């Protein structure tokens, strides 16, 4: 168990769900600092709005479901730390903290979904002790549910996998990007538990290398056969017949099934179509945004030029050259064979079938 997102009490106990054994309600949000992987596995403990905002923005914690879980527990931690006793002042702190954290990253809808849920859980309460308890319960509830949903996604996705299959994935939609198991990587973990071994190819995923730094690290640690390739090698590897299926995660899925995911995913989907390789997206219901009709409405995060210029730790482009750095792209539903959710696999016609399955 990696515990990418958890709650640590003042007595050092670590929790991923709310239960009677929590020895102290005081505590902090605990995260793996993913910027340091694969060189170092370091956990950080946070209870300050600016520090939590910074951790989400800098990708200390990243991946759509993990961001949502961290933000929810982050609000609980900030409110725990506060000495305010007046309930209405405390509710104002809840709302202000949630609104600040919502500004950290724009694309993954799980962030807004989790913050809305945490605000709603205490709305109208008049007892400060109850507010503090309910916030922690709700934050840990979101984390616990996410772990269960990822596990269920794995069980549904594993039904698609057979011994020796080659699977390409892009970015990191694994345990590190969620409460545990992951979305895109969960079928591979469940298949392994069932005695089915697949061969995973992990795109490096420029500019921040989530594929080679994180996906390759966690799959290798779990004993799954993984090979890292540079992003520009994916077409060649498909042409060589090494890939039977693509599975990726998502940051936001519109009502028509268009799916935003890490930049480069769209290109992978086009290459998969050309090579007749089925392209699957794996995501829980918290990643669907049914208020958006199509992927054209999904906001795409633009990130700092230095991630491209200095992405590999040294200058990789001249300082004076313009850099364009969109962090996500949208894969149109026409390129998607199916969306693997905790309730089963959604196939075309997506708009109709998404409505039936997603709450
Ligand atoms: O910028 P990141 O690292 O947060 O981007 C992450 C992705 O694109 C993941 O594939 C997505 O969030 C799904 S995580 C289960």
Short mmCIF file of C-alpha atoms and ligand atoms in Angstrom, two decimals:
data_model
loop_
_atom_site.label_atom_id
_atom_site.label_comp_id
_atom_site.label_asym_id
_atom_site.label_seq_id
_atom_site.Cartn_x
_atom_site.Cartn_y
_atom_site.Cartn_z
CA UNK A 1 0.00 0.00 0.00
CA UNK A 2 1.50 3.32 -1.07
CA UNK A 3 -0.88 5.69 0.75
CA UNK A 4 -0.41 8.54 -1.74
CA UNK A 5 -3.10 10.49 0.16
CA UNK A 6 -3.94 9.88 3.82
CA UNK A 7 -4.67 11.51 7.18
CA UNK A 8 -2.05 11.49 9.92
CA UNK A 9 -3.16 12.15 13.50
CA UNK A 10 -1.05 14.12 15.96
CA UNK A 11 -0.05 10.76 17.44
CA UNK A 12 1.28 9.53 14.11
CA UNK A 13 -1.55 7.14 13.23
CA UNK A 14 -2.35 6.96 9.52
CA UNK A 15 -5.91 6.66 8.22
CA UNK A 16 -7.55 6.12 4.84
CA UNK A 17 -11.05 5.78 6.26
CA UNK A 18 -12.92 7.22 9.22
CA UNK A 19 -13.31 4.79 12.09
CA UNK A 20 -13.64 4.65 15.84
CA UNK A 21 -9.94 3.94 16.29
CA UNK A 22 -8.88 7.45 15.36
CA UNK A 23 -7.14 8.37 18.60
CA UNK A 24 -7.18 12.09 17.99
CA UNK A 25 -9.24 14.21 15.69
CA UNK A 26 -6.32 16.58 15.32
CA UNK A 27 -4.11 15.81 12.37
CA UNK A 28 -2.84 16.72 8.95
CA UNK A 29 -3.12 15.82 5.30
CA UNK A 30 -0.31 13.39 4.43
CA UNK A 31 0.94 13.09 0.84
CA UNK A 32 3.71 11.38 -1.08
CA UNK A 33 5.77 14.14 -2.70
CA UNK A 34 5.48 12.86 -6.27
CA UNK A 35 7.91 15.48 -7.60
CA UNK A 36 10.73 13.55 -5.90
CA UNK A 37 9.91 10.11 -7.37
CA UNK A 38 11.45 7.81 -8.44
CA UNK A 39 14.62 8.94 -6.64
CA UNK A 40 13.11 9.40 -3.18
CA UNK A 41 9.91 8.28 -1.46
CA UNK A 42 9.15 11.22 0.84
CA UNK A 43 5.89 11.96 2.68
CA UNK A 44 4.85 15.51 3.53
CA UNK A 45 2.31 16.61 6.15
CA UNK A 46 0.23 19.73 5.52
CA UNK A 47 -2.40 21.82 7.32
CA UNK A 48 -1.98 25.21 5.77
CA UNK A 49 -4.05 26.52 2.80
CA UNK A 50 -1.10 28.03 0.91
CA UNK A 51 1.00 24.88 1.33
CA UNK A 52 -1.86 22.63 0.17
CA UNK A 53 -2.56 24.92 -2.80
CA UNK A 54 1.13 24.82 -3.69
CA UNK A 55 1.26 21.01 -3.38
CA UNK A 56 -1.60 20.65 -5.88
CA UNK A 57 -0.24 23.32 -8.24
CA UNK A 58 3.34 21.91 -8.24
CA UNK A 59 2.09 18.33 -8.68
CA UNK A 60 3.34 17.09 -5.31
CA UNK A 61 -0.07 15.42 -5.47
CA UNK A 62 -1.51 14.93 -8.95
CA UNK A 63 -3.91 12.75 -10.88
CA UNK A 64 -7.60 13.71 -10.93
CA UNK A 65 -8.99 11.52 -8.09
CA UNK A 66 -5.95 12.08 -5.82
CA UNK A 67 -6.28 15.86 -6.21
CA UNK A 68 -9.95 15.63 -5.12
CA UNK A 69 -9.14 13.47 -2.08
CA UNK A 70 -6.22 15.72 -1.07
CA UNK A 71 -8.27 18.92 -1.37
CA UNK A 72 -11.10 17.48 0.75
CA UNK A 73 -8.74 16.31 3.51
CA UNK A 74 -6.83 19.57 3.11
CA UNK A 75 -9.94 21.57 4.07
CA UNK A 76 -10.42 19.26 7.07
CA UNK A 77 -6.79 19.84 8.13
CA UNK A 78 -6.97 23.64 7.82
CA UNK A 79 -10.16 23.75 9.89
CA UNK A 80 -8.70 21.35 12.49
CA UNK A 81 -5.73 23.65 12.96
CA UNK A 82 -7.83 26.78 13.36
CA UNK A 83 -8.62 27.89 16.91
CA UNK A 84 -11.93 29.49 15.89
CA UNK A 85 -14.80 28.39 18.09
CA UNK A 86 -17.65 30.31 16.48
CA UNK A 87 -19.50 27.98 14.06
CA UNK A 88 -20.35 30.62 11.47
CA UNK A 89 -16.73 31.83 11.40
CA UNK A 90 -15.62 28.24 11.02
CA UNK A 91 -18.03 27.71 8.10
CA UNK A 92 -16.62 30.84 6.49
CA UNK A 93 -13.15 29.32 6.85
CA UNK A 94 -14.39 26.08 5.23
CA UNK A 95 -15.81 27.98 2.26
CA UNK A 96 -12.83 30.30 1.85
CA UNK A 97 -10.35 27.42 2.03
CA UNK A 98 -12.33 25.35 -0.47
CA UNK A 99 -12.65 28.34 -2.83
CA UNK A 100 -8.89 28.99 -2.67
CA UNK A 101 -7.99 25.36 -3.36
CA UNK A 102 -10.42 25.32 -6.30
CA UNK A 103 -8.12 27.86 -8.01
CA UNK A 104 -5.13 25.50 -7.99
CA UNK A 105 -5.78 23.52 -11.19
CA UNK A 106 -8.61 23.93 -13.73
CA UNK A 107 -8.99 20.70 -15.72
CA UNK A 108 -9.57 17.73 -13.37
CA UNK A 109 -13.22 18.01 -12.33
CA UNK A 110 -12.68 15.73 -9.31
CA UNK A 111 -11.17 18.74 -7.50
CA UNK A 112 -14.39 20.79 -7.78
CA UNK A 113 -16.56 17.73 -7.17
CA UNK A 114 -14.76 16.94 -3.88
CA UNK A 115 -14.70 20.56 -2.67
CA UNK A 116 -18.42 20.99 -3.39
CA UNK A 117 -19.09 17.81 -1.45
CA UNK A 118 -17.00 18.86 1.54
CA UNK A 119 -18.69 22.28 1.71
CA UNK A 120 -22.14 20.72 1.47
CA UNK A 121 -21.38 18.22 4.26
CA UNK A 122 -21.25 20.99 6.89
CA UNK A 123 -23.50 23.66 5.38
CA UNK A 124 -25.85 25.16 7.96
CA UNK A 125 -24.23 23.44 10.99
CA UNK A 126 -24.12 25.38 14.23
CA UNK A 127 -21.73 23.37 16.37
CA UNK A 128 -17.99 23.90 15.81
CA UNK A 129 -16.96 20.48 17.20
CA UNK A 130 -19.47 18.79 14.90
CA UNK A 131 -18.19 20.76 11.90
CA UNK A 132 -14.64 19.56 12.58
CA UNK A 133 -15.71 15.92 12.97
CA UNK A 134 -17.98 15.89 9.91
CA UNK A 135 -15.30 17.46 7.71
CA UNK A 136 -12.86 14.71 8.60
CA UNK A 137 -15.54 12.05 8.16
CA UNK A 138 -16.44 13.41 4.73
CA UNK A 139 -12.81 13.82 3.61
CA UNK A 140 -11.94 10.27 4.66
CA UNK A 141 -15.23 9.08 3.17
CA UNK A 142 -14.25 10.52 -0.23
CA UNK A 143 -10.87 8.76 0.03
CA UNK A 144 -12.38 5.44 1.09
CA UNK A 145 -14.95 5.58 -1.74
CA UNK A 146 -12.25 6.41 -4.26
CA UNK A 147 -10.25 3.35 -3.24
CA UNK A 148 -13.35 1.13 -3.59
CA UNK A 149 -14.23 2.66 -6.99
CA UNK A 150 -10.72 2.14 -8.30
CA UNK A 151 -10.80 -1.46 -7.15
CA UNK A 152 -14.14 -1.97 -8.98
CA UNK A 153 -12.75 -0.32 -12.14
CA UNK A 154 -9.90 -2.83 -11.92
CA UNK A 155 -12.29 -5.78 -11.69
CA UNK A 156 -14.28 -4.62 -14.76
CA UNK A 157 -11.18 -3.72 -16.75
CA UNK A 158 -9.40 -6.98 -15.91
CA UNK A 159 -12.11 -8.85 -17.82
CA UNK A 160 -10.66 -7.35 -21.01
CA UNK A 161 -7.16 -8.64 -20.32
CA UNK A 162 -5.64 -11.97 -21.29
CA UNK A 163 -2.27 -13.58 -20.63
CA UNK A 164 0.66 -11.90 -22.37
CA UNK A 165 -1.29 -8.92 -23.76
CA UNK A 166 0.68 -5.77 -24.55
CA UNK A 167 -0.92 -2.64 -23.08
CA UNK A 168 0.13 0.93 -23.68
CA UNK A 169 -0.64 3.63 -21.13
CA UNK A 170 0.09 7.36 -21.05
CA UNK A 171 0.91 9.54 -18.02
CA UNK A 172 0.13 8.05 -14.60
CA UNK A 173 -3.38 6.90 -13.78
CA UNK A 174 -2.17 4.46 -11.16
CA UNK A 175 -2.23 4.12 -7.38
CA UNK A 176 -0.29 7.37 -7.08
CA UNK A 177 -3.00 9.28 -8.96
CA UNK A 178 -5.85 8.01 -6.76
CA UNK A 179 -6.51 6.73 -3.24
CA UNK A 180 -5.08 3.36 -4.33
CA UNK A 181 -4.98 0.94 -7.33
CA UNK A 182 -5.51 3.70 -9.88
CA UNK A 183 -7.94 3.82 -12.77
CA UNK A 184 -6.04 2.84 -15.95
CA UNK A 185 -3.54 0.72 -13.99
CA UNK A 186 -6.08 -0.96 -11.72
CA UNK A 187 -7.07 -3.62 -14.34
CA UNK A 188 -3.38 -4.55 -14.60
CA UNK A 189 -3.08 -4.94 -10.81
CA UNK A 190 -6.28 -6.99 -10.59
CA UNK A 191 -5.22 -9.15 -13.56
CA UNK A 192 -1.94 -9.86 -11.77
CA UNK A 193 -3.81 -10.88 -8.61
CA UNK A 194 -5.84 -13.25 -10.83
CA UNK A 195 -2.65 -14.82 -12.22
CA UNK A 196 -2.83 -13.05 -15.59
CA UNK A 197 0.38 -11.31 -16.59
CA UNK A 198 0.34 -8.47 -19.08
CA UNK A 199 3.20 -6.51 -20.58
CA UNK A 200 2.77 -2.80 -20.03
CA UNK A 201 4.39 -0.08 -22.14
CA UNK A 202 4.51 3.24 -20.33
CA UNK A 203 4.86 6.43 -22.39
CA UNK A 204 7.43 8.71 -20.78
CA UNK A 205 4.92 11.63 -20.93
CA UNK A 206 6.77 14.87 -21.54
CA UNK A 207 7.23 17.40 -20.12
CA UNK A 208 6.93 16.18 -16.50
CA UNK A 209 7.52 12.47 -17.14
CA UNK A 210 4.66 11.04 -15.08
CA UNK A 211 4.82 7.89 -17.24
CA UNK A 212 8.49 7.06 -16.75
CA UNK A 213 8.90 8.51 -13.25
CA UNK A 214 5.62 7.32 -11.70
CA UNK A 215 3.84 4.64 -13.77
CA UNK A 216 7.03 2.67 -14.41
CA UNK A 217 8.02 3.04 -10.73
CA UNK A 218 4.76 1.84 -9.22
CA UNK A 219 4.18 -1.02 -11.69
CA UNK A 220 7.74 -2.24 -11.26
CA UNK A 221 7.41 -2.06 -7.47
CA UNK A 222 4.26 -4.22 -7.75
CA UNK A 223 6.01 -6.80 -9.94
CA UNK A 224 4.13 -5.93 -13.15
CA UNK A 225 6.21 -6.25 -16.36
CA UNK A 226 6.73 -2.65 -17.53
CA UNK A 227 8.79 -1.07 -20.31
CA UNK A 228 9.17 2.69 -20.65
CA UNK A 229 9.25 4.28 -24.09
CA UNK A 230 9.66 7.90 -25.18
CA UNK A 231 6.37 9.43 -26.33
CA UNK A 232 7.51 9.55 -29.95
CA UNK A 233 8.08 5.77 -30.00
CA UNK A 234 4.43 4.78 -29.45
CA UNK A 235 3.56 4.59 -33.17
CA UNK A 236 6.55 2.39 -33.91
CA UNK A 237 5.79 0.06 -30.99
CA UNK A 238 2.18 -0.26 -32.23
CA UNK A 239 3.39 -0.97 -35.77
CA UNK A 240 5.69 -3.71 -34.44
CA UNK A 241 2.56 -5.45 -33.09
CA UNK A 242 3.55 -5.10 -29.43
CA UNK A 243 0.36 -3.31 -28.35
CA UNK A 244 -3.03 -5.06 -28.11
CA UNK A 245 -4.85 -2.38 -26.14
CA UNK A 246 -4.43 1.17 -24.84
CA UNK A 247 -5.80 2.12 -21.41
CA UNK A 248 -5.52 5.68 -20.08
CA UNK A 249 -7.14 7.70 -17.29
CA UNK A 250 -9.14 10.92 -17.58
CA UNK A 251 -9.33 14.31 -15.90
CA UNK A 252 -12.81 15.21 -17.09
CA UNK A 253 -15.32 13.41 -19.29
CA UNK A 254 -18.09 15.41 -20.98
CA UNK A 255 -21.69 14.20 -21.42
CA UNK A 256 -20.94 12.92 -24.94
CA UNK A 257 -17.95 10.84 -23.83
CA UNK A 258 -15.17 13.18 -24.99
CA UNK A 259 -12.36 12.70 -22.46
CA UNK A 260 -9.64 15.11 -21.33
CA UNK A 261 -6.40 13.52 -20.21
CA UNK A 262 -2.69 14.32 -20.10
CA UNK A 263 -1.31 16.05 -23.20
CA UNK A 264 -0.37 13.45 -25.79
CA UNK A 265 -3.33 11.16 -25.12
CA UNK A 266 -5.21 12.41 -28.19
CA UNK A 267 -2.25 11.55 -30.41
CA UNK A 268 -2.04 8.07 -28.88
CA UNK A 269 -5.78 7.57 -29.60
CA UNK A 270 -5.32 8.55 -33.24
CA UNK A 271 -2.39 6.15 -33.62
CA UNK A 272 -4.39 3.38 -31.96
CA UNK A 273 -7.28 3.94 -34.40
CA UNK A 274 -4.90 3.70 -37.36
CA UNK A 275 -3.50 0.42 -36.06
CA UNK A 276 -6.92 -1.02 -35.11
CA UNK A 277 -5.99 -1.17 -31.45
CA UNK A 278 -8.87 -0.66 -28.96
CA UNK A 279 -8.45 2.53 -26.92
CA UNK A 280 -10.05 2.51 -23.44
CA UNK A 281 -10.47 5.27 -20.86
CA UNK A 282 -10.80 4.30 -17.18
CA UNK A 283 -12.47 6.69 -14.70
CA UNK A 284 -14.84 6.83 -11.71
CA UNK A 285 -18.11 8.80 -11.73
CA UNK A 286 -16.38 11.74 -9.99
CA UNK A 287 -14.53 12.39 -13.29
CA UNK A 288 -17.70 12.86 -15.37
CA UNK A 289 -18.97 16.38 -15.87
CA UNK A 290 -22.44 16.07 -17.35
CA UNK A 291 -22.87 19.86 -17.33
CA UNK A 292 -20.55 19.98 -20.36
CA UNK A 293 -22.06 18.81 -23.64
CA UNK A 294 -18.75 18.07 -25.33
CA UNK A 295 -15.02 18.11 -24.77
CA UNK A 296 -14.77 21.52 -26.47
CA UNK A 297 -16.04 23.03 -23.20
CA UNK A 298 -13.37 21.43 -20.99
CA UNK A 299 -10.89 24.04 -19.69
CA UNK A 300 -7.33 23.11 -20.57
CA UNK A 301 -4.64 24.06 -18.06
CA UNK A 302 -1.73 26.04 -19.47
CA UNK A 303 1.47 25.51 -17.50
CA UNK A 304 4.77 27.27 -17.08
CA UNK A 305 7.15 27.35 -20.07
CA UNK A 306 10.05 26.21 -17.88
CA UNK A 307 8.49 22.74 -17.60
CA UNK A 308 9.26 22.34 -21.32
CA UNK A 309 12.48 24.36 -21.35
CA UNK A 310 13.99 22.65 -18.32
CA UNK A 311 11.87 19.51 -18.22
CA UNK A 312 14.78 17.12 -18.04
CA UNK A 313 16.73 19.05 -15.42
CA UNK A 314 18.80 20.95 -18.00
CA UNK A 315 18.04 23.53 -20.66
CA UNK A 316 16.22 21.67 -23.43
CA UNK A 317 15.24 24.74 -25.52
CA UNK A 318 16.85 28.17 -25.88
CA UNK A 319 15.61 30.65 -23.24
CA UNK A 320 14.50 33.16 -25.91
CA UNK A 321 12.31 30.71 -27.88
CA UNK A 322 8.52 30.72 -27.33
CA UNK A 323 7.10 27.70 -25.54
CA UNK A 324 3.50 26.47 -25.59
CA UNK A 325 2.64 24.11 -22.74
CA UNK A 326 -0.98 22.90 -22.60
CA UNK A 327 -1.15 20.21 -19.88
CA UNK A 328 -4.13 18.27 -21.29
CA UNK A 329 -5.87 17.41 -24.53
CA UNK A 330 -9.29 16.00 -25.36
CA UNK A 331 -9.84 12.67 -27.08
CA UNK A 332 -13.11 12.69 -29.05
CA UNK A 333 -15.51 9.89 -28.10
CA UNK A 334 -15.33 8.49 -31.64
CA UNK A 335 -11.82 7.24 -30.90
CA UNK A 336 -12.82 5.54 -27.63
CA UNK A 337 -13.75 1.83 -27.56
CA UNK A 338 -15.12 2.02 -24.03
CA UNK A 339 -15.01 3.88 -20.71
CA UNK A 340 -14.22 1.54 -17.82
CA UNK A 341 -16.09 2.74 -14.72
CA UNK A 342 -16.77 1.27 -11.29
CA UNK A 343 -20.20 0.21 -12.56
CA UNK A 344 -19.06 -1.48 -15.76
CA UNK A 345 -17.81 -0.58 -19.22
CA UNK A 346 -19.69 2.15 -21.08
CA UNK A 347 -19.69 1.81 -24.87
CA UNK A 348 -21.19 3.77 -27.77
CA UNK A 349 -23.66 5.40 -28.07
CA UNK A 350 -21.86 7.21 -25.24
CA UNK A 351 -24.25 10.06 -24.54
CA UNK A 352 -27.17 7.70 -24.02
CA UNK A 353 -25.21 5.09 -22.05
CA UNK A 354 -23.37 7.59 -19.84
CA UNK A 355 -26.73 9.01 -18.73
CA UNK A 356 -27.89 5.52 -17.72
CA UNK A 357 -24.79 4.68 -15.68
CA UNK A 358 -23.41 7.90 -14.18
CA UNK A 359 -25.31 9.26 -11.18
O1 LIG B 1 -0.99 16.67 -14.60
P1 LIG B 1 -1.35 15.39 -13.92
O2 LIG B 1 -0.17 14.55 -13.60
O3 LIG B 1 -2.25 15.62 -12.74
O4 LIG B 1 -2.21 14.60 -15.01
C1 LIG B 1 -2.76 13.36 -14.65
C2 LIG B 1 -3.48 12.67 -15.73
O5 LIG B 1 -3.62 13.17 -16.83
C3 LIG B 1 -4.11 11.36 -15.37
O6 LIG B 1 -4.12 10.49 -16.44
C4 LIG B 1 -5.57 11.61 -14.92
O7 LIG B 1 -5.62 12.59 -13.94
C5 LIG B 1 -6.22 10.39 -14.42
S1 LIG B 1 -5.58 9.86 -12.88
C6 LIG B 1 -6.43 8.47 -12.40
#
